[in-house]
Amino acid sequence: MSETSIDAAPAVAPSAAKPPFNVLIVGVGGQGVIMVSKVLAALAQWRGFEVKQSEVHGMAKRGGSVFSHVRFGKRVWSPTIAKGEADVLVALEWAEGLRWLPFLKPDTGIFICDTKRIVPPFACLNRTPGAPMRYSRETADEVASYVAEGYAIDATTMAEELGNERAANVVLLGALSNALDFPVADWETTVADFVPKKTVAVNLEAFRLGRTWVAEARAPAADVPLVHAPVAASYAPRLEINADWCKSCDICVKLCPERCLKLNAERVAELAAPEKCTGCRLCEWLCPDFAIRVHLDPQAGAEGTAR
Amino acid sequence: MHTPRPSTEPLPRDAKEFRPLTGNEAIARGAWEAGVRVAAAYPGTPSTEILENLATYPVEDLHAQWSTNEKVALDVAIGASFTGARALASMKHVGLNVAADAFMTATYIGVNGGLVLTVCDDPGIHSSQNEQDSRLYAMLASVPVLEPSDAQEALDYTKLAFEISEQFDTPVIVRGTTRLSHTRSPVAVGERVVPPPRGFVEKPSKNVMIPAHARARHLVVLEREERLKEYFATSPLNSCEIADTSFGIVTAGTCYPYVREVLPEASVLKLGASWPLSEKLLRDFCETVDRIFVVEELEPVIEKEIAALGFAVSGKSLFPRAGEFSPEVVRAGFVKAGLLPPQPVSNGWTPELVIRPPVLCAGCPHTSSFLAVRAAGARVAGDIGCYTLGCLDPLRGLDTCVAMGSSIGNAIGMSKAGETKPIVATIGDSTFLHAGLPALIDAVYNQANIAVMLLDNHITAMTGGQEHPGTGKTLRGEPAPQIDYAALIRAIGVKWVRTVDSYDLAATQQALREAIAYRGVAVLISNRPCVLDPVKIKGPPLEIVTGQCTACQSCMNLGCPALTWSDQWFEGRHRVKIDPALCIGCTLCAQVCTIDCIKIAAPVTP
Ligand SMILES: Cc1ncc(C[n+]2csc(CCOP(=O)(O)OP(=O)(O)O)c2C)c(N)n1
Ligand code: SF4
Ligand code: SF4
């Protein structure tokens, strides 16, 4: 990642005079954020620092964002890192990394981010033709221009190639290890302490991969852009309801995801809020009496090229 | 100006070893070291791990249990205290509302064995329904509050709380916050010392609260509060760190580290005991410094006491009354006060943030229940648990949510007030046992016309998977009698009770339709287990035959996190794909697919 990394990672040695060293670790529930922070905290304590490690769990298990603050030094007061004060931001998921970028030290902060994308269901709710996925569109290069030093690593693929996708967090730990001057042997012993016994070998391999990857400041995996449907809405939905065939069963009214149908005074289905209709055809497919037809009148351009 | 008070000595401790502990682990350790014999709780973030940790200590040392709700938990602890044993009840802030009835009279009775309540507040509402400040309960009950600022103090103060409880004949609250509970730092641990047994003290005038006794006890409580103030005036719990006297800060609990982070050299009165407040202590400090600031999360408890002494004090005018504090918040307040220069911090980054709320798990048994209530066109009184997430897009299946167990009472009210839509209450198994049962009896008694969906996923899921009386296991994982919901519900007089498998969407919808059609109270129990706890369930994943998918988005209406848009599209919309790592094979998406293109994935041969 020659163009995104400014310098080789400096070895940082927290000392008595210096304020605490701040590492923010972020990701999505289930990715192993807490494990990464536990390894770092245990190691820092072992090296004789006062350590505070703080996170908020609770909703985390159910796919929400997870973050853990690790601070260590001679004396640590606040358990949380203030905006603009993280020395290193380690992100296990791309959009989560971007979310926390304002927490990095603007001039010296190091950004280590897995390029793994976990698209939440919320990003895929707009049924309008051509609607974009609501997920970050920034490329690794754009992000690099905002940080002092950045590494976009395809850690998940690296871990998969080692035969254990779950070791991606340890690849990132390996990358992080370059930013601190703790001995490699201590890192490896601590990692081994925190992973399941059966996976020690693969995790140590993952750690070394991440460590050498950053040390060599290698190029990132080719930036694979997100594929979005054609941006311009190419269809105008139009509903044709056959009043004679409608038997007032109400199914379409209840199952329309946009809730834009209703039964009129004659108890016949009617499009009450045409502006909300996305032409998804659910009513057409679900009507037991074939009373609804959805027409998608092409507006501009034709159907998006299927890939 | 008076001569500054010297800083007091740290609490004496006989440290054996340093361990990295969270605040909750340290509280549990402190209680164990103090010789606690009985501990009870109902789970609630962020307090849950206190009891989970106590249960890791030997069964010969203490009895630890999940109770059906916080009031029962406190009553269990009070009972143990009556017999002379040291006892602990643990809960989140809103749990104290439930326990408040017993608590407000327990304070009159006092204790025999030390009685400690560990109450964890949630400033910032990370995972709660409100952010009330438990110190106000302590004021109301005239009970002392100890507020640790880190894990070491969590251990020390918990131990000390038992001493204070017995010395002053009072229940004691150890108040934590989410930040204390879930921050790990090194803690010096000690040994367990069990005080000699005291035995039950037969003293009706103290133990039986009839009006005549209570009148006398109230005076004892008031007098006790004065003695506590005297004690706290000189206790090392409250420490006075005097440096520059141009200004001084009064703070407590987890706010103290933020103050020190931002103003490491300032004069600080750190209150380890934040209630009752000694006038002498406050007065001495306030007279020493020129300007007085109070940094406290949530309510202005300390600020009001200082103002009442006639000092000019700044608190809530600089530091917000809502939300969690952080170094930034504290710094911003002192910038506003002109004590710190403004800090421009920016790397120019203004991205469009990805919205990532917690969602129901892939294969969550609650999903289809909300599809069913929605298809039924019902007015839905919701309750608290994982299933509250059913209020979010795309399920949008829940109209209200108040407090634990409220759904059924709310539904009764809706039906009596003439709501025209069919009324459904949705309530989880743990919540039903916590506070839903009395409401269901009310519904039967008052002949309400409601349908209740009992979402029995066999666990207390939202708080991380705790056992309860319906799971057949105790806190320590031992076998226990298991509630038979259908029999229980019939026994209170419900005539329409049926059980359904929520993975069968058609059956669930049909059963709910019949429950709604029934005039009176109908209870539909869905009994699929949670996919996450106590065991992670993972069946063969499903797969979408992409070429056939018409991108109707019908399956996307489930909000299943295993379903996302693929890189292909049809009529301008993304075709859908399934993440095989997340899919647990519940088949719901296949059941709602309009063209039947979701199949069980062919097993991958390695
Ligand atoms: C008075 C009170 N006590 C505890 C909690 C914490 N809490 C929220 S949801 C929940 C459990 C819900 O369990 P259940 O009803 O079984 O639903 P599930 O999460 O399993 O779907 C608890 C204990 C609370 N919000 N209020
Ligand atoms: S933890 Fe269990 S109950 Fe909660 S969302 Fe997941 S599957 Fe559903
Ligand atoms: S079968 Fe469908 S709905 Fe169920 S977990 Fe898999 S993708 Fe989600």
CSV table of N, CA, C and O and ligand atoms in Angstrom, one decimal, chain B residues 42-45 70 92 94-95 98 129 366 384-387 404 427-432 434 455 457 459-463 468, ligand 1:
chain,number,residue,atom,x,y,z
B,42,TYR,N,-31.7,-10.2,39.4
B,42,TYR,CA,-32.3,-10.4,38.1
B,42,TYR,C,-31.4,-9.7,37.1
B,42,TYR,O,-30.9,-8.6,37.4
B,43,PRO,N,-31.1,-10.4,36.0
B,43,PRO,CA,-30.1,-9.9,35.1
B,43,PRO,C,-30.5,-8.5,34.5
B,43,PRO,O,-31.7,-8.2,34.4
B,44,GLY,N,-29.6,-7.7,34.1
B,44,GLY,CA,-29.9,-6.4,33.5
B,44,GLY,C,-28.6,-5.7,33.2
B,44,GLY,O,-27.7,-5.5,34.1
B,45,THR,N,-28.3,-5.4,32.0
B,45,THR,CA,-27.1,-4.7,31.6
B,45,THR,C,-27.1,-3.3,32.2
B,45,THR,O,-28.1,-2.6,32.2
B,70,GLU,N,-36.3,-8.2,40.4
B,70,GLU,CA,-35.4,-7.5,41.3
B,70,GLU,C,-36.0,-7.4,42.7
B,70,GLU,O,-35.3,-7.4,43.7
B,92,LYS,N,-29.8,-3.6,37.7
B,92,LYS,CA,-29.6,-2.3,37.0
B,92,LYS,C,-30.4,-1.2,37.6
B,92,LYS,O,-31.3,-1.5,38.4
B,94,VAL,N,-33.0,0.5,36.6
B,94,VAL,CA,-34.5,0.4,36.6
B,94,VAL,C,-34.9,-0.8,37.4
B,94,VAL,O,-36.1,-0.9,37.8
B,95,GLY,N,-34.0,-1.7,37.7
B,95,GLY,CA,-34.4,-2.8,38.6
B,95,GLY,C,-34.7,-2.3,40.0
B,95,GLY,O,-35.6,-2.9,40.7
B,98,VAL,N,-38.3,-1.7,40.5
B,98,VAL,CA,-39.1,-2.9,40.8
B,98,VAL,C,-38.9,-3.2,42.3
B,98,VAL,O,-39.8,-3.6,43.0
B,129,GLN,N,-34.0,1.4,29.1
B,129,GLN,CA,-35.2,2.2,28.6
B,129,GLN,C,-35.2,3.6,29.1
B,129,GLN,O,-36.0,4.5,28.7
B,366,HIS,N,-38.0,-14.9,16.9
B,366,HIS,CA,-38.9,-13.8,17.1
B,366,HIS,C,-39.4,-13.2,15.8
B,366,HIS,O,-40.5,-12.6,15.7
B,384,ILE,N,-40.0,-5.7,26.8
B,384,ILE,CA,-38.5,-5.6,26.7
B,384,ILE,C,-37.8,-6.9,26.6
B,384,ILE,O,-38.0,-7.8,27.3
B,385,GLY,N,-36.9,-6.9,25.6
B,385,GLY,CA,-36.1,-8.1,25.3
B,385,GLY,C,-35.6,-8.0,23.9
B,385,GLY,O,-35.8,-6.9,23.3
B,386,CYS,N,-35.0,-9.0,23.4
B,386,CYS,CA,-34.5,-9.0,22.0
B,386,CYS,C,-35.6,-8.6,21.1
B,386,CYS,O,-35.4,-7.8,20.1
B,387,TYR,N,-36.8,-9.1,21.4
B,387,TYR,CA,-38.0,-8.9,20.5
B,387,TYR,C,-38.3,-7.4,20.4
B,387,TYR,O,-39.1,-7.0,19.5
B,404,MET,N,-40.6,-3.6,31.8
B,404,MET,CA,-40.7,-5.0,31.9
B,404,MET,C,-42.1,-5.4,32.3
B,404,MET,O,-42.6,-5.0,33.4
B,427,ILE,N,-44.6,-10.7,24.6
B,427,ILE,CA,-43.8,-10.7,25.8
B,427,ILE,C,-42.9,-11.9,25.8
B,427,ILE,O,-43.3,-13.0,25.5
B,428,GLY,N,-41.7,-11.7,26.2
B,428,GLY,CA,-40.7,-12.8,26.3
B,428,GLY,C,-40.9,-13.7,27.5
B,428,GLY,O,-41.6,-13.3,28.4
B,429,ASP,N,-40.3,-14.8,27.5
B,429,ASP,CA,-40.5,-15.8,28.6
B,429,ASP,C,-40.0,-15.2,29.9
B,429,ASP,O,-40.6,-15.2,31.0
B,430,SER,N,-38.8,-14.6,29.9
B,430,SER,CA,-38.2,-14.1,31.1
B,430,SER,C,-39.0,-12.9,31.6
B,430,SER,O,-39.3,-12.8,32.8
B,431,THR,N,-39.4,-12.1,30.7
B,431,THR,CA,-40.2,-10.9,31.1
B,431,THR,C,-41.5,-11.3,31.6
B,431,THR,O,-42.1,-10.7,32.5
B,432,PHE,N,-42.1,-12.3,31.0
B,432,PHE,CA,-43.4,-12.8,31.5
B,432,PHE,C,-43.3,-13.3,33.0
B,432,PHE,O,-44.2,-12.9,33.8
B,434,HIS,N,-41.1,-12.3,35.1
B,434,HIS,CA,-40.6,-11.1,35.9
B,434,HIS,C,-41.8,-10.3,36.3
B,434,HIS,O,-42.0,-10.0,37.5
B,455,LEU,N,-43.4,-15.2,23.8
B,455,LEU,CA,-42.3,-15.6,22.9
B,455,LEU,C,-41.3,-16.4,23.8
B,455,LEU,O,-40.3,-15.8,24.3
B,457,ASN,N,-38.4,-18.3,24.1
B,457,ASN,CA,-37.1,-18.8,23.4
B,457,ASN,C,-36.2,-19.5,24.4
B,457,ASN,O,-35.0,-19.7,24.2
B,459,ILE,N,-34.8,-18.7,27.2
B,459,ILE,CA,-33.6,-18.1,27.8
B,459,ILE,C,-33.9,-16.6,28.0
B,459,ILE,O,-34.8,-16.0,27.4
B,460,THR,N,-33.1,-15.9,28.8
B,460,THR,CA,-33.1,-14.5,28.9
B,460,THR,C,-32.1,-14.0,27.9
B,460,THR,O,-30.9,-13.9,28.2
B,461,ALA,N,-32.5,-13.7,26.7
B,461,ALA,CA,-31.5,-13.6,25.6
B,461,ALA,C,-30.9,-12.2,25.6
B,461,ALA,O,-29.7,-12.1,25.5
B,462,MET,N,-31.7,-11.2,25.8
B,462,MET,CA,-31.2,-9.8,25.6
B,462,MET,C,-29.9,-9.5,26.4
B,462,MET,O,-29.0,-8.8,26.0
B,463,THR,N,-29.9,-10.0,27.6
B,463,THR,CA,-28.8,-9.7,28.6
B,463,THR,C,-27.7,-10.7,28.4
B,463,THR,O,-26.8,-10.7,29.3
B,468,HIS,N,-33.5,-18.9,33.8
B,468,HIS,CA,-34.6,-18.4,34.5
B,468,HIS,C,-35.5,-19.6,34.9
B,468,HIS,O,-35.3,-20.7,34.4
C,1,LIG,C1,-36.6,-3.8,35.5
C,1,LIG,C2,-35.7,-4.3,34.5
C,1,LIG,N1,-34.9,-5.3,34.8
C,1,LIG,C3,-34.0,-5.8,33.8
C,1,LIG,C4,-34.0,-5.3,32.6
C,1,LIG,C5,-33.0,-5.8,31.6
C,1,LIG,N2,-33.6,-6.6,30.6
C,1,LIG,C6,-33.9,-6.1,29.4
C,1,LIG,S1,-34.5,-7.3,28.4
C,1,LIG,C7,-34.4,-8.5,29.6
C,1,LIG,C8,-34.7,-9.9,29.4
C,1,LIG,C9,-35.6,-10.2,28.3
C,1,LIG,O1,-35.7,-11.6,28.3
C,1,LIG,P1,-36.9,-12.3,27.6
C,1,LIG,O2,-38.2,-11.6,28.0
C,1,LIG,O3,-36.9,-13.8,27.8
C,1,LIG,O4,-36.7,-11.9,26.0
C,1,LIG,P2,-35.5,-12.3,25.1
C,1,LIG,O5,-34.5,-11.3,25.2
C,1,LIG,O6,-35.1,-13.7,25.5
C,1,LIG,O7,-36.1,-12.3,23.7
C,1,LIG,C10,-33.8,-8.0,30.7
C,1,LIG,C11,-33.5,-8.8,31.9
C,1,LIG,C12,-34.8,-4.2,32.3
C,1,LIG,N3,-34.8,-3.6,31.1
C,1,LIG,N4,-35.7,-3.7,33.3
